[in-house]
Amino acid sequence: MRFNSLRTKLMFIVSICMITAIGAFCVIGLISAKRNGDYIEQSSRETATESAGKIILKNAQAVSFEIDAALEVALDTARTMADVFSGVKNPDVSLRMDRKRMNGVLKTVLVKNETFLGTYTCWEPNALDGLDEIYVNSEGHDGTGRFIPYWSRNVEGSIDLAPLEDYEAKATHDNGVRKGDYYLLPKERKKECVIDPYPYPVQGNIVWITSLVVPIVVDDDFFGMAGVDMRVDFIQTLAEEANESIYNGAGSVTIMSYNGILAAVSDKPDLVGKHYKHLNPNGWEADLDRARRGEDKLEISDEFAEVLTSFQLGWTETPWSVIIKVPKNAVFEHVEKQIRELSNINQKNIAYQIFTGTGILAIAMLIFWIVSGFIVRPINQARDRLKDIAEGEGDLTARLNIDSEDEIGDLSKWFNVFIENHQQMFKDIAENMETLNTAASDLNELSVRLASGSEEMSSQANNVAGATEQMSAGINAMASAAEEMSANAHNVSSTAEELSMNMNSVASSIEEMSVTVKSVEKTAREGSEVAQKAREMSDSTSSTMNILGGAAEEIGQVTTVIKRIAEQTNLLALNATIEAASAGDAGKGFAVVANEIKELAKQSAEAAEDIGKRIEDVQGNTKNAVQAISEISTIITNLNDSSMTITKSVEQQTITANEISGNVQQANTGVNNIASAIAEIAKGTEDVAKNAGEAARGVNDVSMNIQGVSQAAADSNTEARRINALSEKLTGVAALLHNMVGKFKV
């Protein structure tokens, strides 16, 4: 099979189109099937989730109803016994019943209810008959003599009587339940209660129980309580049986009391009696709060479906709860099975679609192959006839037969028209070939002559251009020399001008220096005068300080005399004190005066000593001041001498500066004259350079014109050669056309 066949191409194109169409239908079908499957799966999961939640909730409610029914029987029994026993204290009833009859009632109730673990009553001290002292430590009594009988049934079914234990105990068990709650709660609340699971000794064995107790109250006075105990085991059994009926036991059923104590855990019985936080350490607080409010919970996570429902026991205000938790895979097991079945059906449908599409494609390709043969057959016939015309050595007289009026007939018709037009055209070409040959020969001869003349003119123009370039070079050299001389003249002129400016600057600087020297001379004279005055003042100050030093020495001598006087006064005061002492009482006043004189003499001596120290300091400072002033006087003298020397030097510098200023003025005048002369020379040199430049430009223009003529001659020569080459090609083409036209039969 050839791919360049029209039939093959049509088959290929149609195949691609059909494959694309069928593939698109298949893809659409697959997408639709996938979407339907996803929708069905999602709907199934949602329906299953909703249905599972309802089923689990109903199962939880059923479990709660069953447990409630069992506990309600015990609670009703306790309520009945409490009502009967209250008749003993109710004056309206005045029921006569002693302890023996009450024990009979308790025992009978226990015997008739095999699910009960124990029946009992507990009365306040002497509240029943006031005979507690008589019954101390008797059967069913303890050391208090209170009426506290406890009838119990062991595992073998044996019934026994014992006194209640820990009925007043407020200590708690390990799970937080008070040991005496079965008695203390109804006493405190005066309402029937269901006690959280707790351990209690029954006929020598510790058993986990829950107590259903009812207070005995008459006119709001509490006298005691009546109760029924139930084994927690029966609640665990109910939970396990309920779990087996829910999704084949895949989950768990939990019974929780009001305070969160576990009464039953189907899959973890070892947690019975413990707090709910041991089973659900993360969410126990929220669940317990919801259970206490009596709210239901339905929660489906990625792993579990969980339901919590609460139920009220009798007239108590402490609801219990049932919690059912089932793995999500167990809930959706049947849904997953349905989804797998739907997936298998979808896969089968996809395979059927692909198989059907492939079969349809094969049949369609076969049909189109047959139909395409009928379509291509007339085209092949036209092709064969065209081949005959093409291989018949250019016979333009042959024509195609027109056998139909369809596209093939139109093709043959217009092909014949095309051949007729070309037949006439080839006739015209053949007639004009001779004229073309003659014109090509003439054009060839003309191009040869034109090329020869262009070469001669180009040679002459090149010679003239060479001479012109030499003359232009000479003129340019002269112009360059003139420009260089002008530039040098300008440089000399500029240098002279700069020299003149520098001389002016020197003159100005000398004048400023002269002014400055005069100012320095004046300042030096003033400094000499100030130094002279400072010298005189330092001499005066030195004399004054010497006088001050002498006065200080005299003051020091005076302080010495004061110290001696104080010492003598002190001796006189001491003698006066001695005399006053020897005079007795008559000399006491004189002794006081002598003592005061002694103190004044002491103070005078201290003051004189202080003054002496200060005078010594003044004398030392005075000597230092005199020495410093002497040194300052010496420095001022030296400064005065230096100022005089500077004054004389400044006067000499002033005379010299005036002479330099006069000489600089004369030199400045000469430099200005030189600069003017050099500027005139530079101006003349510029004129010469300008004229030489204009002459050079004229010669350059002539040279450029001659070069233009030379270039035109060269271009003419090139064009002549091109014309010659084209005429030769034209002659060859004419010959070739003549040969080609000669092959056709017209």
XYZ file of C-alpha atoms in Angstrom, residues 61-484:
424
model
C -31.618 3.244 73.083
C -32.627 -0.408 73.059
C -29.754 -1.268 75.400
C -30.683 1.661 77.639
C -34.323 0.509 77.698
C -33.269 -3.030 78.644
C -30.953 -1.848 81.426
C -33.492 0.705 82.582
C -36.173 -1.981 82.725
C -33.976 -4.244 84.853
C -32.969 -1.438 87.192
C -36.475 -0.027 87.324
C -37.742 -3.341 88.731
C -35.216 -3.124 91.538
C -35.941 0.589 92.068
C -39.699 -0.019 92.142
C -39.150 -2.788 94.674
C -37.040 -0.514 96.876
C -39.630 2.226 96.512
C -42.405 -0.176 97.549
C -40.476 -1.409 100.567
C -39.751 2.168 101.639
C -43.422 3.080 101.316
C -44.431 0.063 103.381
C -41.806 0.712 106.066
C -42.771 4.383 106.279
C -46.249 3.269 107.404
C -44.726 2.371 110.760
C -43.918 6.070 111.381
C -46.901 7.579 109.584
C -49.685 8.362 112.089
C -52.257 8.153 109.335
C -51.319 4.537 108.670
C -50.076 3.374 112.082
C -48.716 0.149 110.616
C -47.652 -2.268 113.300
C -44.496 -4.013 112.138
C -41.558 -5.040 114.217
C -38.032 -5.913 113.136
C -38.813 -9.557 112.611
C -41.645 -8.834 110.183
C -39.528 -6.305 108.307
C -36.811 -8.960 107.943
C -39.450 -11.291 106.612
C -40.433 -8.763 103.983
C -36.812 -8.220 102.943
C -36.080 -11.923 102.696
C -39.270 -12.670 100.776
C -38.528 -9.974 98.228
C -35.009 -11.360 97.708
C -36.234 -14.921 97.339
C -38.809 -13.964 94.715
C -36.375 -11.864 92.618
C -33.471 -14.032 91.562
C -31.739 -11.143 89.760
C -31.405 -9.236 93.054
C -28.122 -9.559 94.927
C -29.432 -8.147 98.186
C -32.275 -6.335 99.958
C -31.853 -4.190 103.044
C -33.021 -1.328 105.187
C -31.104 1.001 107.445
C -32.697 3.144 110.116
C -31.527 6.093 112.113
C -30.552 5.383 115.775
C -33.686 4.348 117.754
C -35.820 5.700 114.893
C -37.733 2.445 114.398
C -38.802 1.312 117.856
C -36.376 2.872 120.311
C -35.011 -0.586 121.215
C -31.531 -0.374 119.721
C -29.874 -1.198 123.055
C -31.696 -4.511 123.220
C -30.462 -5.603 119.754
C -26.793 -4.740 120.179
C -24.695 -7.360 118.282
C -27.710 -9.578 117.764
C -28.301 -11.261 114.361
C -28.433 -8.642 111.609
C -27.232 -5.954 114.024
C -23.885 -4.451 114.894
C -22.619 -2.913 118.110
C -24.973 0.081 117.765
C -28.109 -2.043 117.878
C -29.548 -0.041 114.959
C -31.880 -1.868 112.571
C -29.528 -2.477 109.594
C -30.339 -5.963 108.162
C -28.715 -6.963 104.847
C -30.162 -10.010 103.090
C -27.870 -11.263 100.323
C -27.586 -14.075 97.773
C -24.235 -15.597 96.844
C -23.224 -17.186 93.549
C -24.608 -20.580 94.593
C -27.961 -18.955 95.442
C -27.617 -19.231 99.206
C -29.393 -16.451 101.132
C -27.847 -15.047 104.290
C -28.409 -12.224 106.803
C -25.710 -9.839 107.973
C -25.587 -6.248 109.275
C -24.773 -3.491 106.808
C -21.222 -2.197 106.762
C -19.750 1.290 106.345
C -23.216 2.892 106.153
C -21.982 6.048 107.849
C -18.478 5.963 106.284
C -17.502 9.001 104.240
C -14.204 7.533 103.095
C -14.051 6.811 99.360
C -13.201 3.765 97.297
C -10.477 3.948 94.646
C -12.998 5.160 92.049
C -14.115 8.104 94.212
C -17.427 6.676 95.452
C -18.017 7.103 99.186
C -18.325 3.821 101.052
C -21.550 4.925 102.780
C -23.198 6.555 99.725
C -25.957 3.902 99.655
C -27.160 5.373 103.001
C -25.716 8.894 103.053
C -27.068 10.040 99.635
C -30.778 9.300 100.312
C -30.328 10.815 103.742
C -28.792 13.971 102.299
C -31.094 14.351 99.295
C -34.264 12.737 100.690
C -34.791 11.365 97.184
C -34.388 7.960 95.612
C -30.921 7.383 94.230
C -28.958 5.013 92.034
C -25.478 4.558 93.486
C -22.454 4.393 91.158
C -20.823 0.956 90.960
C -18.665 0.166 93.985
C -17.179 -2.909 95.689
C -18.999 -4.434 98.671
C -18.396 -7.594 100.747
C -21.113 -10.195 100.184
C -20.863 -13.377 102.268
C -17.080 -13.067 102.437
C -16.510 -12.073 98.774
C -15.963 -8.594 97.288
C -18.579 -8.001 94.600
C -19.045 -4.984 92.289
C -22.615 -3.783 92.783
C -24.926 -0.866 92.200
C -27.503 0.087 94.810
C -31.026 1.413 94.175
C -32.127 3.108 97.369
C -35.212 5.034 98.477
C -35.426 7.173 101.653
C -38.057 6.547 104.357
C -39.432 10.039 104.928
C -42.544 11.065 106.818
C -43.495 14.735 106.991
C -40.049 15.593 105.650
C -38.398 13.737 108.509
C -35.788 11.139 107.508
C -36.045 7.881 109.430
C -34.040 5.525 107.236
C -33.914 3.940 103.770
C -34.722 0.753 101.901
C -32.655 -0.573 99.015
C -31.927 -3.299 96.504
C -28.440 -4.260 95.299
C -27.762 -5.500 91.773
C -24.640 -7.186 90.532
C -22.784 -5.148 87.945
C -22.089 -8.480 86.201
C -25.610 -8.589 84.813
C -25.091 -5.126 83.223
C -21.797 -6.359 81.701
C -23.656 -9.388 80.297
C -26.335 -7.146 78.769
C -23.635 -4.955 77.201
C -21.796 -7.941 75.694
C -25.020 -9.427 74.281
C -25.999 -6.068 72.804
C -22.560 -5.658 71.242
C -22.822 -9.055 69.532
C -26.088 -7.989 67.932
C -24.540 -4.797 66.508
C -22.361 -5.368 63.394
C -21.426 -8.859 64.635
C -19.636 -7.546 67.701
C -17.134 -5.411 65.772
C -17.547 -2.462 68.166
C -18.064 -1.954 71.882
C -20.927 -1.096 74.259
C -20.215 0.926 77.410
C -22.561 1.688 80.326
C -21.573 4.767 82.362
C -23.074 6.116 85.575
C -23.898 9.734 86.306
C -20.484 10.391 87.847
C -18.578 8.654 85.061
C -18.054 5.271 86.719
C -18.067 2.412 84.210
C -20.789 -0.160 84.950
C -20.002 -2.247 81.833
C -17.485 -2.285 78.967
C -18.175 -5.066 76.485
C -14.632 -5.348 75.102
C -12.717 -4.335 78.269
C -14.438 -5.839 81.343
C -11.357 -5.090 83.466
C -12.320 -1.379 83.369
C -15.621 -1.978 85.217
C -15.740 0.165 88.327
C -13.140 2.615 87.021
C -13.677 6.125 85.791
C -14.586 6.821 82.163
C -11.356 8.808 81.663
C -9.460 5.507 81.656
C -11.430 4.468 78.572
C -11.494 7.849 76.811
C -8.641 9.958 78.190
C -9.047 12.770 75.621
C -12.797 13.352 75.319
C -14.188 12.070 78.610
C -15.043 15.513 80.007
C -17.198 16.526 77.015
C -18.965 13.147 76.945
C -19.626 13.196 80.679
C -20.980 16.737 80.532
C -23.276 15.807 77.630
C -24.467 12.681 79.464
C -25.293 14.643 82.608
C -27.388 17.074 80.562
C -29.247 14.138 78.991
C -28.107 14.998 75.431
C -27.548 12.421 72.682
C -24.347 12.309 70.631
C -23.761 10.957 67.117
C -20.238 11.368 65.809
C -18.633 9.659 62.790
C -14.903 10.199 62.394
C -12.395 8.723 59.960
C -12.056 5.591 62.111
C -15.165 5.171 64.267
C -18.874 5.801 64.495
C -19.818 6.687 68.077
C -23.229 7.186 69.737
C -24.033 8.324 73.278
C -27.542 8.307 74.722
C -28.726 8.871 78.290
C -31.634 7.319 80.190
C -33.370 8.376 83.397
C -33.791 5.887 86.238
C -37.043 6.307 88.124
C -37.415 9.675 89.779
C -33.697 10.186 90.190
C -31.898 13.211 88.793
C -28.731 11.285 87.907
C -29.126 9.751 84.416
C -26.900 6.912 83.208
C -25.565 6.622 79.666
C -25.005 4.028 76.968
C -22.046 4.547 74.620
C -21.719 2.455 71.464
C -18.563 2.704 69.366
C -18.225 0.850 66.049
C -15.267 0.861 63.607
C -16.135 2.727 60.442
C -15.058 -0.143 58.207
C -17.604 -2.380 59.905
C -20.324 0.230 59.390
C -19.511 0.603 55.715
C -18.672 -3.023 55.005
C -21.873 -3.691 53.028
C -21.526 -0.296 51.350
C -17.980 -1.118 50.306
C -19.229 -4.422 48.939
C -21.868 -2.647 46.857
C -19.279 -0.111 45.675
C -16.959 -2.944 44.600
C -19.814 -4.589 42.713
C -20.629 -1.287 40.989
C -16.958 -0.857 40.129
C -16.857 -4.314 38.537
C -19.990 -3.506 36.535
C -18.439 -0.211 35.375
C -15.275 -2.001 34.294
C -17.296 -4.508 32.327
C -19.249 -1.700 30.694
C -16.012 0.074 29.788
C -14.594 -3.104 28.235
C -17.830 -3.606 26.295
C -17.680 -0.011 25.037
C -14.079 -0.398 23.905
C -14.827 -3.739 22.177
C -17.928 -2.347 20.487
C -16.101 0.800 19.386
C -13.258 -1.249 17.921
C -15.703 -3.462 15.968
C -17.610 -0.472 14.628
C -14.330 1.141 13.593
C -13.206 -1.977 11.696
C -16.538 -2.327 9.862
C -16.595 1.389 9.020
C -13.038 1.238 7.680
C -13.904 -1.728 5.456
C -16.997 0.003 4.077
C -15.086 3.213 3.416
C -12.292 1.273 1.673
C -14.822 -0.157 -0.763
C -16.571 3.195 -1.299
C -13.272 5.011 -1.798
C -12.461 2.628 -4.645
C -15.516 3.898 -6.561
C -14.527 7.513 -5.786
C -10.898 7.193 -6.852
C -11.473 5.101 -10.020
C -12.394 8.088 -12.347
C -9.460 10.060 -10.951
C -7.106 7.201 -11.769
C -8.463 7.122 -15.316
C -7.826 10.874 -15.727
C -4.324 10.348 -14.276
C -3.559 7.618 -16.813
C -4.646 9.817 -19.734
C -2.536 12.739 -18.453
C 0.408 10.339 -18.219
C -0.120 9.337 -21.839
C -0.082 13.008 -22.870
C 3.035 13.670 -20.797
C 4.920 10.680 -22.229
C 3.882 11.390 -25.834
C 6.876 13.809 -26.549
C 4.866 16.978 -25.918
C 1.887 16.222 -28.128
C -0.390 19.202 -27.442
C -2.989 17.970 -29.899
C -4.161 15.116 -27.569
C -7.344 15.647 -25.466
C -9.121 13.931 -22.524
C -12.486 12.267 -22.984
C -15.384 13.797 -21.029
C -17.607 10.897 -19.855
C -19.421 12.480 -16.879
C -20.758 15.766 -15.606
C -19.359 15.512 -12.079
C -16.090 16.889 -10.690
C -14.073 14.428 -12.802
C -15.834 15.644 -15.991
C -15.127 19.249 -15.001
C -11.484 18.315 -14.445
C -11.210 16.827 -17.961
C -13.019 19.782 -19.522
C -10.806 22.442 -17.980
C -7.670 20.390 -18.679
C -8.566 20.416 -22.406
C -9.077 24.186 -22.250
C -5.668 24.543 -20.569
C -3.949 22.454 -23.306
C -5.620 24.459 -26.104
C -4.381 27.766 -24.585
C -0.831 26.467 -24.212
C -0.841 25.067 -27.746
C -1.501 28.545 -29.146
C 1.067 30.105 -26.803
C 3.799 27.718 -27.944
C 3.010 28.557 -31.565
C 3.549 32.280 -30.840
C 6.801 31.559 -29.005
C 8.147 29.553 -31.931
C 7.369 32.380 -34.390
C 9.209 35.025 -32.237
C 12.337 32.989 -31.530
C 14.193 34.174 -34.694
C 13.646 37.842 -33.873
C 14.989 37.203 -30.345
C 18.162 35.565 -31.695
C 18.945 38.550 -34.057
C 18.409 41.134 -31.266
C 20.657 39.212 -28.895
C 23.518 39.175 -31.429
C 23.288 42.965 -32.052
C 23.196 43.687 -28.315
C 26.326 41.607 -27.828
C 28.353 43.599 -30.395
C 27.199 46.957 -28.935
C 28.193 45.959 -25.404
C 31.714 45.029 -26.576
C 32.297 48.475 -28.118
C 30.867 50.272 -25.077
C 33.161 48.383 -22.713
C 36.292 49.316 -24.799
C 35.449 53.084 -24.764
C 34.735 53.064 -21.029
C 38.106 51.529 -20.272
C 39.971 54.271 -22.276
C 38.082 57.128 -20.562
C 38.711 55.625 -17.144
C 42.480 55.433 -17.821
C 42.711 59.158 -18.825
C 40.680 60.246 -15.822
C 42.966 58.307 -13.470
C 46.058 60.149 -14.856
C 44.500 63.597 -14.346
C 43.345 62.617 -10.877
C 46.906 61.635 -9.894
C 48.377 65.031 -10.920
C 45.614 66.900 -9.128
C 46.205 64.949 -5.946
C 49.947 65.890 -5.978
C 49.121 69.606 -6.344
C 46.532 69.364 -3.574
C 49.109 67.731 -1.316
C 51.574 70.635 -1.830
C 48.995 73.290 -1.090
C 47.847 71.399 1.992
C 51.457 71.229 3.244
C 51.855 75.006 2.818
C 48.549 75.626 4.602
C 49.601 73.323 7.448
C 52.904 75.224 7.862
C 51.076 78.565 7.935
C 48.588 77.244 10.474
C 51.432 75.889 12.637
